[in-house]
Amino acid sequence: MTSASSSSTHADPAANSFQVDLRGLVDLLSHHLYSSPRVYVRELLQNAVDAVTARQALDPEAEIRIRLSATAGRVTIEDSGIGLTAAEAHSLLATIGRSSKRGGDHGLETTRREFLGQFGIGLLACFVVARQIRVITRSARDPQAAPVEWLATDDGSYTVRELPEDARREPGTTVILQARPGAEEWTVPAKVEQLARDYGSLLPYDITFTEGESGGEGSGGGEPRGITDRPAVWDRPFPTPAARRVALAGHCAQLFGFTPLDSIDLDLPVAGVRGVAYVLPEPTSPAHRAGHRVHLKGMLLTDHADNLLPDWAFFVRAVIDTDTLRPTASRENLYDDETLSAVREALGARVRAWLAELAASEPERLAAFLSVHHLGVKSLARHDAELLGLMLPWLPFETSEGSMSLQEFTAAHNEIHFTRTVEEFRQIAPIAAAHGLGVINAGYTYDADLLALLPTVRPDLKVTELDAGAVTERLDPVATSAELALAPFLSTARTRLEAQGCDVVLRAFQPVSVPALYLDDRQARQERDRTAALDSADSLWSGILGALRGSAPRARLVLNHNNPLIRRISALPDEALTGTAVESLYGQALLMSQRPLRPADSTLLNRAFLGLLEWATHSTDSQEGQK
């Protein structure tokens, strides 16, 4: 009894079906799944193409016909496809989630791979613009079946009825949309034609568009215009490579709105991908994710796929056609799975191969590319070892011998010095060039990081930051007798600049017009910062910082013995005037280096300037007094 009671208590409940609010579903589609109502044209084309594909599988000799037409408020598409019976119309057109293209349904599994539709949403997507959808269809699989009308409205109701034999004589389907209030703009003929061309230009069947009603004589429709434009421009034969480049450039201008620097073929037969990548003619940020144009079996899937190419290929916009990549549920982007990851890597390899080919055989074209995109390439090369090895030798840098690639620069210099600031480079570059010292300006974005990585690509090269000692060693020494003769002058100069943490040395260098050169390096700057901190620290920190005093070299003021002004100053008999002149030389060299002035430097400049004015006016007063 207990068992019987238990069985009675837990009897299986009756099965129930979900009730779907069509208005709510349409709102979900239009506001959350699809980016725009424009996708309804894609759904119409997709269903027509899939129907024709199924008809071809059933009867390869059948006529192929897809006709699209539009008037204000009404859109019609007619195809000579497989058609439907009344039972199929009930089952397929009004059942959400079911697709006639799924393997095993209605004997179409042999052509499943050729279909565009995959998610079974079907005509319901057209309700984003339609208040009523009317379908007139006749089955090609069942010649005895009568034509069928399926009529649905956006309140969620539909009817199916058989029509007289002459309602549709040939197998196929006609779909008629009536626009709902507020959506009429999407059914304007010019808009429908533009959307059809955008979505369907690469579809495998000829599709025509007519402004007005289509459907034969007396319809009043205009002249049919072709929608499809096959084969794709990258698959067409051309008499010469130059003619092909011109055609691709025109295609890019029409599609993306710019004339490309170059084009790169993206041909992956194994992956079912064909297309082309266009190189942008203007600089763009590596952080900008370009939108690529992807066709799925000829139908435009998206024109803003940002996961098709590797991030480092920011300098191209691609357009491809594929039959292997999976779309997302909205069919407006690519599903990021293992297949897409493999295709992305393979497409990236094609772009790398293009760069390698330019580097190997067409340096002029590579130079043109890098003149536009070098900053972005430099940014990514810091984190991409393969791209670094490929591009670093060809990237342009500002050097003491002019702007050139590292390939050219390292041909003359096995040891490379670089400066971390533009100002430091501009001060030292003329002198370095005159004395055979190879210096690169690493003051621009990413350059210092790349130079630090250069030995990983070229282990034979030594790369070091420029320091005052390296420059001083390259300058010509002054004869010992001459330096001894100028010892009092040099002693006065060193005493005057001791407070600035600057040494004074005498050298002979070119150009002669430069009287003094201020040399500084990172170690010297760190030592000055440590000294400044020591001066302002309390007793505890003073002891700690004092213990950390190192033997780092200080900044140097290099006086040019070849310069006539230096010779005249060194011969001045007045020690005070000599000191003021040295301070003026220090200030002028510091200003030429364009470094920020410390308070002590500003004080020195003011003192030297006023001292020279006082000396000049005092000399004038003395001369007038003698008169």
XYZ file of C-alpha atoms in Angstrom:
627
model
C 0.000 0.000 0.000
C 2.820 2.294 0.856
C 4.357 1.637 -2.490
C 1.083 2.256 -4.316
C 0.524 5.453 -2.353
C 4.009 6.651 -3.179
C 3.514 5.894 -6.838
C 0.266 7.789 -6.880
C 1.751 10.758 -5.073
C 4.755 11.087 -7.432
C 3.001 10.456 -10.744
C 4.694 12.126 -13.703
C 3.161 15.559 -14.385
C 1.709 16.356 -17.784
C 4.188 17.926 -20.243
C 3.603 21.568 -21.179
C 5.074 23.758 -23.910
C 6.705 27.143 -23.408
C 4.528 30.081 -24.410
C 6.493 32.730 -26.330
C 5.477 36.389 -26.488
C 6.383 37.314 -30.061
C 6.389 41.036 -29.338
C 8.825 40.461 -26.500
C 10.951 38.239 -28.706
C 11.077 40.869 -31.449
C 12.090 43.467 -28.873
C 14.849 41.120 -27.686
C 16.065 40.582 -31.250
C 16.057 44.252 -32.206
C 17.539 45.682 -29.025
C 19.889 42.978 -27.786
C 20.756 40.428 -30.472
C 20.963 42.484 -33.655
C 22.844 45.749 -33.889
C 20.392 47.256 -36.383
C 17.090 46.521 -38.151
C 19.111 46.382 -41.378
C 19.735 42.667 -40.770
C 16.239 41.806 -42.009
C 17.519 42.093 -45.603
C 20.247 39.600 -44.778
C 17.655 37.169 -43.388
C 15.576 37.421 -46.550
C 18.598 36.844 -48.791
C 19.848 34.042 -46.566
C 16.601 32.114 -46.670
C 16.363 32.517 -50.450
C 19.940 31.366 -51.029
C 19.517 28.361 -48.720
C 16.277 27.411 -50.499
C 17.966 27.568 -53.899
C 20.925 25.553 -52.559
C 18.528 22.831 -51.378
C 16.756 22.879 -54.761
C 20.090 22.470 -56.552
C 20.869 19.429 -54.427
C 17.490 17.929 -55.373
C 17.563 18.944 -59.038
C 20.911 20.265 -60.391
C 19.190 21.280 -63.647
C 16.606 23.503 -61.968
C 16.469 27.173 -62.896
C 18.114 29.507 -60.403
C 16.237 32.731 -59.669
C 16.270 35.202 -56.772
C 14.458 38.497 -57.252
C 14.208 41.274 -54.682
C 11.942 44.301 -55.039
C 10.737 47.150 -52.860
C 8.261 49.974 -52.726
C 7.723 52.309 -49.809
C 6.311 50.170 -47.014
C 6.642 46.831 -48.829
C 9.516 44.452 -49.601
C 9.214 41.296 -51.721
C 11.717 38.521 -52.429
C 11.048 35.632 -54.802
C 13.165 32.523 -55.261
C 13.017 29.304 -57.275
C 14.140 27.259 -54.298
C 13.019 24.085 -52.592
C 9.713 25.473 -51.277
C 7.561 24.106 -48.461
C 4.483 21.998 -47.973
C 1.729 23.016 -45.555
C 3.101 20.710 -42.855
C 6.614 22.095 -43.296
C 5.289 25.650 -43.099
C 3.695 24.834 -39.747
C 6.793 23.074 -38.496
C 9.585 25.320 -39.747
C 8.351 28.887 -40.159
C 6.704 29.254 -36.769
C 8.850 27.076 -34.501
C 11.567 29.100 -32.828
C 14.948 27.382 -32.802
C 14.201 24.871 -35.558
C 15.977 25.086 -38.882
C 15.346 23.226 -42.116
C 19.095 23.262 -42.594
C 19.876 21.026 -39.605
C 21.352 17.686 -40.511
C 18.737 14.966 -40.923
C 15.741 17.242 -41.512
C 13.919 16.687 -44.804
C 16.809 14.845 -46.374
C 19.092 17.865 -46.617
C 22.025 16.551 -44.615
C 24.134 16.102 -47.762
C 24.220 19.842 -48.365
C 24.269 21.025 -44.746
C 27.717 22.579 -45.147
C 26.481 24.823 -47.956
C 23.767 26.569 -45.972
C 24.111 30.052 -44.509
C 21.501 29.806 -41.746
C 22.437 27.917 -38.604
C 20.350 29.106 -35.697
C 16.732 28.603 -36.789
C 15.544 32.121 -35.987
C 14.493 32.481 -39.619
C 11.787 34.844 -40.732
C 10.996 35.941 -37.183
C 13.945 38.327 -37.441
C 12.050 40.207 -40.146
C 9.535 41.330 -37.545
C 12.097 43.939 -36.466
C 10.715 45.990 -39.400
C 7.502 44.188 -40.438
C 4.017 44.198 -39.007
C 2.998 41.379 -41.361
C 4.887 38.636 -43.202
C 3.220 36.740 -46.028
C 4.854 33.652 -47.506
C 3.574 31.946 -50.662
C 5.427 28.713 -51.313
C 5.274 25.509 -53.324
C 7.344 22.416 -52.608
C 9.752 20.991 -55.165
C 10.128 17.767 -53.159
C 6.416 16.982 -53.360
C 5.088 17.914 -56.833
C 1.574 16.888 -55.810
C 1.439 19.336 -52.908
C -0.646 22.451 -53.412
C 0.776 25.977 -53.017
C 0.671 27.221 -49.439
C 0.186 30.640 -47.880
C 1.693 31.309 -44.451
C 0.542 34.655 -43.035
C 1.859 35.995 -39.729
C 1.464 39.259 -37.836
C 3.572 40.824 -35.123
C 1.003 40.012 -32.449
C 2.218 36.396 -32.555
C -0.575 34.837 -34.621
C -0.286 33.075 -37.971
C -2.410 31.120 -40.408
C -1.538 28.448 -42.963
C -3.832 27.603 -45.878
C -3.562 25.851 -49.193
C -4.063 27.971 -52.296
C -5.494 27.217 -55.739
C -3.108 25.494 -58.139
C -2.542 28.592 -60.238
C -1.502 30.729 -57.224
C 2.064 29.584 -57.794
C 2.747 27.292 -60.707
C 6.482 26.699 -60.177
C 8.225 25.456 -57.026
C 9.775 28.178 -54.914
C 8.865 30.839 -52.389
C 7.748 34.460 -52.361
C 8.034 36.452 -49.149
C 6.221 39.784 -48.768
C 6.876 42.115 -45.846
C 4.573 44.959 -44.839
C 6.429 47.588 -42.799
C 5.213 48.365 -39.321
C 4.679 52.007 -38.294
C 7.996 53.745 -37.626
C 10.041 51.306 -39.740
C 9.125 52.604 -43.209
C 12.623 54.039 -43.733
C 14.004 50.495 -43.880
C 11.761 49.594 -46.822
C 12.569 52.578 -49.060
C 13.773 51.071 -52.395
C 17.143 52.827 -52.412
C 17.808 51.645 -48.851
C 16.798 48.060 -49.597
C 18.982 47.955 -52.712
C 21.967 49.381 -50.846
C 21.559 46.837 -48.029
C 21.168 43.988 -50.518
C 24.405 44.976 -52.276
C 26.186 45.354 -48.979
C 25.155 41.943 -47.699
C 24.878 39.947 -50.910
C 27.489 41.131 -53.413
C 29.503 37.887 -53.086
C 26.622 35.393 -52.886
C 26.969 32.412 -55.239
C 23.752 33.034 -57.231
C 22.662 35.918 -59.419
C 20.301 38.204 -57.508
C 18.411 41.107 -59.062
C 16.671 44.129 -57.549
C 13.670 45.961 -58.960
C 12.308 49.250 -57.712
C 8.560 48.753 -57.536
C 6.598 45.504 -57.639
C 8.307 42.476 -59.169
C 6.653 39.506 -60.724
C 6.316 39.698 -64.451
C 4.393 41.602 -67.065
C 2.201 44.484 -66.059
C 3.817 44.721 -62.662
C 4.981 48.245 -63.246
C 8.408 47.470 -61.838
C 11.572 49.162 -63.057
C 14.464 47.561 -64.910
C 16.067 44.772 -62.803
C 19.577 45.590 -61.557
C 22.165 43.030 -60.531
C 23.040 42.802 -56.854
C 25.841 40.259 -56.953
C 29.339 41.119 -58.189
C 31.315 37.906 -58.603
C 33.982 36.734 -58.556
C 35.465 38.784 -55.722
C 37.983 41.324 -56.948
C 40.875 39.389 -55.383
C 39.907 36.278 -57.383
C 39.576 37.976 -60.775
C 42.160 37.586 -63.525
C 44.064 40.721 -64.577
C 46.469 41.230 -67.481
C 49.309 42.529 -65.269
C 50.185 42.771 -61.572
C 49.963 46.558 -61.894
C 46.398 46.308 -63.202
C 45.508 44.074 -60.269
C 46.981 46.549 -57.774
C 44.942 49.350 -59.340
C 41.754 47.282 -59.162
C 42.385 46.349 -55.520
C 43.105 49.983 -54.646
C 39.790 50.997 -56.217
C 37.991 48.247 -54.317
C 39.539 49.436 -51.037
C 38.572 53.049 -51.727
C 34.992 52.001 -52.431
C 34.769 49.652 -49.456
C 36.772 51.423 -46.732
C 37.125 54.966 -48.041
C 40.923 55.137 -48.402
C 43.558 54.372 -51.019
C 45.871 51.725 -49.517
C 49.635 51.858 -49.360
C 49.674 48.236 -50.467
C 47.541 45.105 -50.511
C 48.295 41.658 -49.053
C 46.661 38.483 -50.378
C 45.054 36.374 -47.650
C 44.680 32.955 -49.286
C 44.214 29.962 -46.958
C 42.596 27.190 -49.044
C 42.912 24.612 -46.259
C 41.031 26.923 -43.893
C 38.477 27.942 -46.518
C 39.524 31.594 -46.414
C 40.125 33.943 -49.334
C 40.545 37.687 -49.234
C 42.871 40.648 -49.067
C 44.299 42.992 -46.420
C 44.737 46.671 -47.249
C 47.549 48.659 -45.626
C 46.338 51.915 -44.091
C 47.850 55.073 -45.652
C 47.753 57.063 -42.388
C 49.273 56.360 -38.963
C 46.972 54.672 -36.470
C 47.298 53.733 -32.838
C 48.205 50.113 -32.064
C 45.518 50.278 -29.391
C 42.872 50.859 -32.059
C 41.124 47.610 -32.960
C 40.379 47.766 -36.663
C 37.080 46.480 -37.996
C 37.542 43.839 -40.677
C 34.922 42.796 -43.214
C 33.958 39.115 -43.141
C 31.707 37.244 -45.583
C 30.393 33.803 -44.675
C 29.826 31.718 -47.821
C 29.421 34.985 -49.712
C 27.013 36.649 -47.275
C 28.360 39.632 -45.358
C 28.630 38.637 -41.723
C 30.160 41.813 -40.283
C 32.204 44.815 -41.284
C 33.650 45.316 -37.800
C 35.234 41.963 -36.881
C 37.997 42.927 -34.454
C 39.221 39.392 -33.708
C 40.139 38.275 -37.230
C 43.807 39.346 -37.226
C 46.431 39.516 -34.447
C 46.540 42.743 -32.461
C 49.937 43.616 -33.924
C 48.441 43.801 -37.442
C 46.763 47.109 -36.533
C 47.954 48.722 -39.766
C 45.678 46.751 -42.126
C 41.962 46.452 -42.840
C 40.968 43.041 -44.201
C 38.058 41.705 -46.218
C 37.638 37.926 -46.506
C 35.164 35.249 -47.511
C 35.118 32.037 -45.478
C 33.102 28.853 -45.263
C 34.674 27.441 -42.093
C 34.524 30.089 -39.369
C 31.558 30.077 -37.015
C 29.301 33.103 -36.600
C 27.867 34.238 -33.290
C 24.155 33.777 -32.634
C 23.378 37.199 -34.101
C 25.454 36.331 -37.191
C 27.107 39.713 -36.864
C 30.552 38.628 -35.666
C 32.875 35.635 -35.465
C 32.766 33.113 -32.661
C 36.167 33.107 -30.979
C 37.008 29.393 -30.924
C 40.026 27.220 -31.757
C 39.307 27.410 -35.484
C 39.329 31.210 -35.463
C 42.490 31.195 -33.357
C 44.246 29.001 -35.937
C 42.994 31.140 -38.829
C 44.081 34.319 -37.032
C 47.570 32.908 -36.582
C 47.736 31.854 -40.237
C 46.543 35.254 -41.464
C 49.119 36.908 -39.220
C 51.772 34.715 -40.830
C 50.685 36.035 -44.247
C 51.129 39.621 -43.090
C 54.540 38.764 -41.624
C 55.518 37.080 -44.891
C 54.584 40.269 -46.737
C 56.823 42.297 -44.423
C 59.672 39.804 -44.847
C 59.303 39.917 -48.632
C 59.498 43.705 -48.616
C 62.555 43.607 -46.363
C 64.280 41.084 -48.622
C 63.493 42.427 -52.071
C 61.647 45.756 -52.001
C 63.269 48.074 -49.434
C 61.704 51.148 -51.052
C 58.176 49.875 -50.420
C 59.163 48.822 -46.896
C 60.562 52.306 -46.256
C 57.296 53.833 -47.481
C 55.360 51.582 -45.105
C 57.582 52.320 -42.108
C 57.538 56.059 -42.780
C 53.833 55.887 -41.942
C 53.556 53.092 -39.352
C 56.965 52.991 -37.652
C 55.647 54.233 -34.315
C 53.015 51.526 -34.095
C 55.454 48.842 -35.249
C 57.949 49.999 -32.624
C 55.297 49.799 -29.925
C 54.368 46.205 -30.738
C 57.910 45.017 -31.471
C 58.776 45.582 -27.795
C 56.506 42.677 -26.860
C 56.651 40.504 -29.993
C 60.004 38.786 -30.394
C 59.295 37.612 -33.935
C 58.161 41.036 -35.085
C 61.169 42.558 -33.322
C 63.597 40.338 -35.189
C 61.843 40.986 -38.487
C 61.413 44.744 -38.275
C 64.045 46.153 -35.907
C 66.888 46.283 -38.462
C 64.663 48.347 -40.766
C 63.020 50.718 -38.326
C 64.102 54.363 -38.759
C 65.991 56.152 -35.980
C 67.439 59.627 -35.633
C 71.214 59.248 -35.459
C 74.299 61.422 -35.371
C 74.641 60.638 -39.085
C 71.057 61.504 -40.006
C 67.807 59.536 -40.080
C 68.468 55.936 -41.109
C 67.621 52.341 -40.314
C 69.580 50.323 -37.777
C 70.686 48.114 -40.662
C 72.477 51.072 -42.219
C 73.743 52.510 -38.948
C 75.201 49.280 -37.588
C 77.080 48.723 -40.836
C 79.395 51.542 -39.700
C 79.213 51.154 -35.896
C 79.650 48.025 -33.796
C 79.280 50.081 -30.638
C 76.114 52.126 -30.355
C 75.648 54.962 -27.888
C 72.263 56.492 -27.251
C 70.852 59.452 -25.397
C 67.629 59.287 -23.404
C 66.525 62.829 -24.204
C 66.086 64.677 -27.477
C 67.808 67.759 -26.031
C 70.906 65.819 -25.035
C 71.090 64.264 -28.494
C 70.762 67.570 -30.323
C 73.584 69.069 -28.311
C 75.968 66.180 -28.822
C 75.045 65.021 -32.344
C 77.164 67.529 -34.370
C 80.228 66.904 -32.206
C 79.735 63.127 -32.196
C 79.416 63.086 -35.988
C 82.596 65.118 -36.386
C 84.542 62.678 -34.227
C 83.144 59.353 -35.510
C 81.040 58.569 -32.449
C 77.838 56.685 -33.325
C 74.950 58.110 -31.308
C 71.214 57.381 -31.600
C 68.481 59.608 -30.274
C 66.396 57.409 -27.978
C 64.405 60.318 -26.640
C 61.368 59.432 -28.722
C 58.634 57.030 -27.663
C 59.694 53.333 -27.520
C 63.216 53.932 -28.936
C 65.130 53.359 -25.693
C 63.241 50.100 -25.080
C 63.988 48.841 -28.589
C 67.684 49.696 -28.382
C 67.879 47.793 -25.124
C 66.494 44.763 -27.006
C 68.837 45.166 -29.991
C 71.545 42.801 -28.612
C 68.955 39.996 -28.515
C 68.651 40.338 -32.284
C 72.284 41.303 -32.977
C 74.498 39.804 -30.231
C 77.568 41.234 -31.960
C 76.507 44.795 -31.139
C 77.259 46.672 -27.938
C 74.586 49.161 -26.924
C 75.265 51.607 -24.086
C 73.783 54.830 -22.861
C 75.986 57.800 -23.730
C 78.044 59.064 -20.801
C 80.253 62.092 -20.386
C 83.408 59.993 -20.208
C 82.785 58.258 -23.542
C 82.353 61.576 -25.330
C 85.333 63.180 -23.647
C 87.579 60.281 -24.629
C 86.659 60.749 -28.298
C 87.597 64.446 -28.295
C 91.176 65.403 -29.135
C 93.406 66.053 -26.094
C 95.300 69.329 -25.823
C 99.097 69.245 -25.844
C 100.503 68.815 -22.332
C 102.531 72.034 -22.565
C 99.439 74.015 -23.568
C 97.361 72.522 -20.754
C 100.104 73.291 -18.207
C 100.219 76.864 -19.424
C 96.463 77.140 -18.844
C 96.544 75.490 -15.407
C 95.704 78.707 -13.473
C 92.743 79.372 -15.773
C 91.455 75.795 -15.401
C 91.875 75.981 -11.614
C 89.774 79.171 -11.501
C 87.123 77.574 -13.715
C 86.875 74.436 -11.574
C 86.625 76.462 -8.391
C 83.788 78.587 -9.800
C 81.758 75.523 -10.948
C 82.425 73.322 -7.915
C 79.173 74.431 -6.329
C 77.284 73.310 -9.440
C 78.702 69.793 -9.186
C 80.463 70.232 -12.532
C 84.042 69.427 -13.560
C 85.952 71.384 -16.198
C 88.149 69.758 -18.853
C 89.980 71.138 -21.863
C 89.749 69.460 -25.265
C 90.056 70.372 -28.932
C 87.041 69.473 -31.059
C 84.901 70.370 -34.025
C 83.016 72.471 -34.855
C 85.255 75.371 -33.845
C 82.219 77.636 -33.410
C 81.157 75.753 -30.249
C 83.068 77.277 -27.287
C 81.879 74.855 -24.606
C 79.985 71.596 -24.349
C 77.963 70.526 -21.315
C 78.058 66.746 -20.837
C 75.856 64.914 -18.408
C 74.713 61.337 -17.900
C 72.337 59.380 -15.713
C 74.950 58.590 -13.077
C 75.883 62.239 -12.759
C 72.234 63.239 -12.443
C 71.689 60.597 -9.753
C 74.712 61.893 -7.856
C 73.378 65.468 -8.019
C 69.963 64.314 -6.787
C 71.634 62.453 -3.928
C 73.637 65.538 -2.999
C 70.524 67.717 -3.078
C 68.728 65.234 -0.845
C 71.746 65.232 1.511
C 71.678 69.009 1.817
C 67.989 69.036 2.799
C 67.939 65.887 4.963
C 67.997 65.667 8.756
C 70.997 64.298 10.623
C 69.886 60.668 10.420
C 69.302 60.720 6.664
C 72.422 62.825 6.148
C 74.463 60.035 7.682
C 72.780 57.375 5.570
C 73.033 59.345 2.303
C 76.603 60.327 3.094
C 77.506 56.654 3.478
C 76.002 56.049 0.034
C 78.246 58.631 -1.657
C 79.680 56.953 -4.701
C 82.409 57.603 -7.196
C 79.993 58.350 -10.023
C 81.350 60.908 -12.474
C 79.992 64.414 -12.288
C 78.729 66.544 -15.153
C 81.450 68.084 -17.297
C 81.941 71.411 -18.994
C 84.280 70.683 -21.913
C 86.034 73.837 -23.117
C 87.028 73.886 -26.780
C 90.690 74.901 -27.103
C 90.136 75.455 -30.839
C 87.611 78.215 -30.171
C 89.080 81.802 -30.248
C 86.789 82.989 -27.434
C 88.116 80.309 -25.072
C 91.683 81.393 -25.856
C 90.888 85.025 -25.123
C 89.108 84.205 -21.846
C 91.985 81.969 -20.721
C 94.368 84.913 -21.245
C 92.394 87.394 -19.106
C 94.588 88.818 -16.297
C 91.624 89.505 -13.951
C 90.784 86.340 -12.012
C 87.316 87.617 -11.007
C 86.465 88.450 -14.614
C 87.756 85.044 -15.691
C 85.443 83.378 -13.176
C 82.441 85.380 -14.405
C 83.242 84.463 -18.034
C 83.468 80.761 -17.103
C 80.094 80.959 -15.374
C 78.687 82.554 -18.549
C 80.110 79.747 -20.663
C 78.543 77.214 -18.292
C 75.173 78.932 -18.492
C 75.287 79.160 -22.293
C 76.226 75.456 -22.626
C 73.478 74.505 -20.174
C 70.890 76.487 -22.152
C 72.077 74.865 -25.395
C 71.462 71.445 -23.864
C 67.836 72.524 -23.154
C 67.839 70.853 -19.758
C 65.577 72.119 -16.984
C 67.434 74.667 -14.831
C 67.855 74.063 -11.138
C 67.472 77.034 -8.799
C 71.263 77.114 -8.331
C 71.727 77.238 -12.115
C 69.282 80.143 -12.457
C 71.108 82.017 -9.695
C 74.455 81.464 -11.435
C 73.090 82.676 -14.787
C 71.748 85.858 -13.233
C 75.006 86.483 -11.400
C 77.121 85.923 -14.504
C 74.917 88.137 -16.651
C 74.958 91.006 -14.156
C 78.700 90.556 -13.620
C 79.416 90.906 -17.342
C 77.161 93.975 -17.536
C 78.954 95.514 -14.584
C 82.347 94.786 -16.114
C 81.270 96.216 -19.483
C 79.856 99.425 -17.967
C 82.839 99.788 -15.627
C 85.207 99.502 -18.586
C 83.249 102.188 -20.435
C 83.337 104.549 -17.403
C 87.087 104.005 -17.057
C 87.692 104.867 -20.696
C 85.583 108.052 -20.451
C 87.444 109.065 -17.276
C 90.764 108.726 -19.044
C 89.516 111.053 -21.760
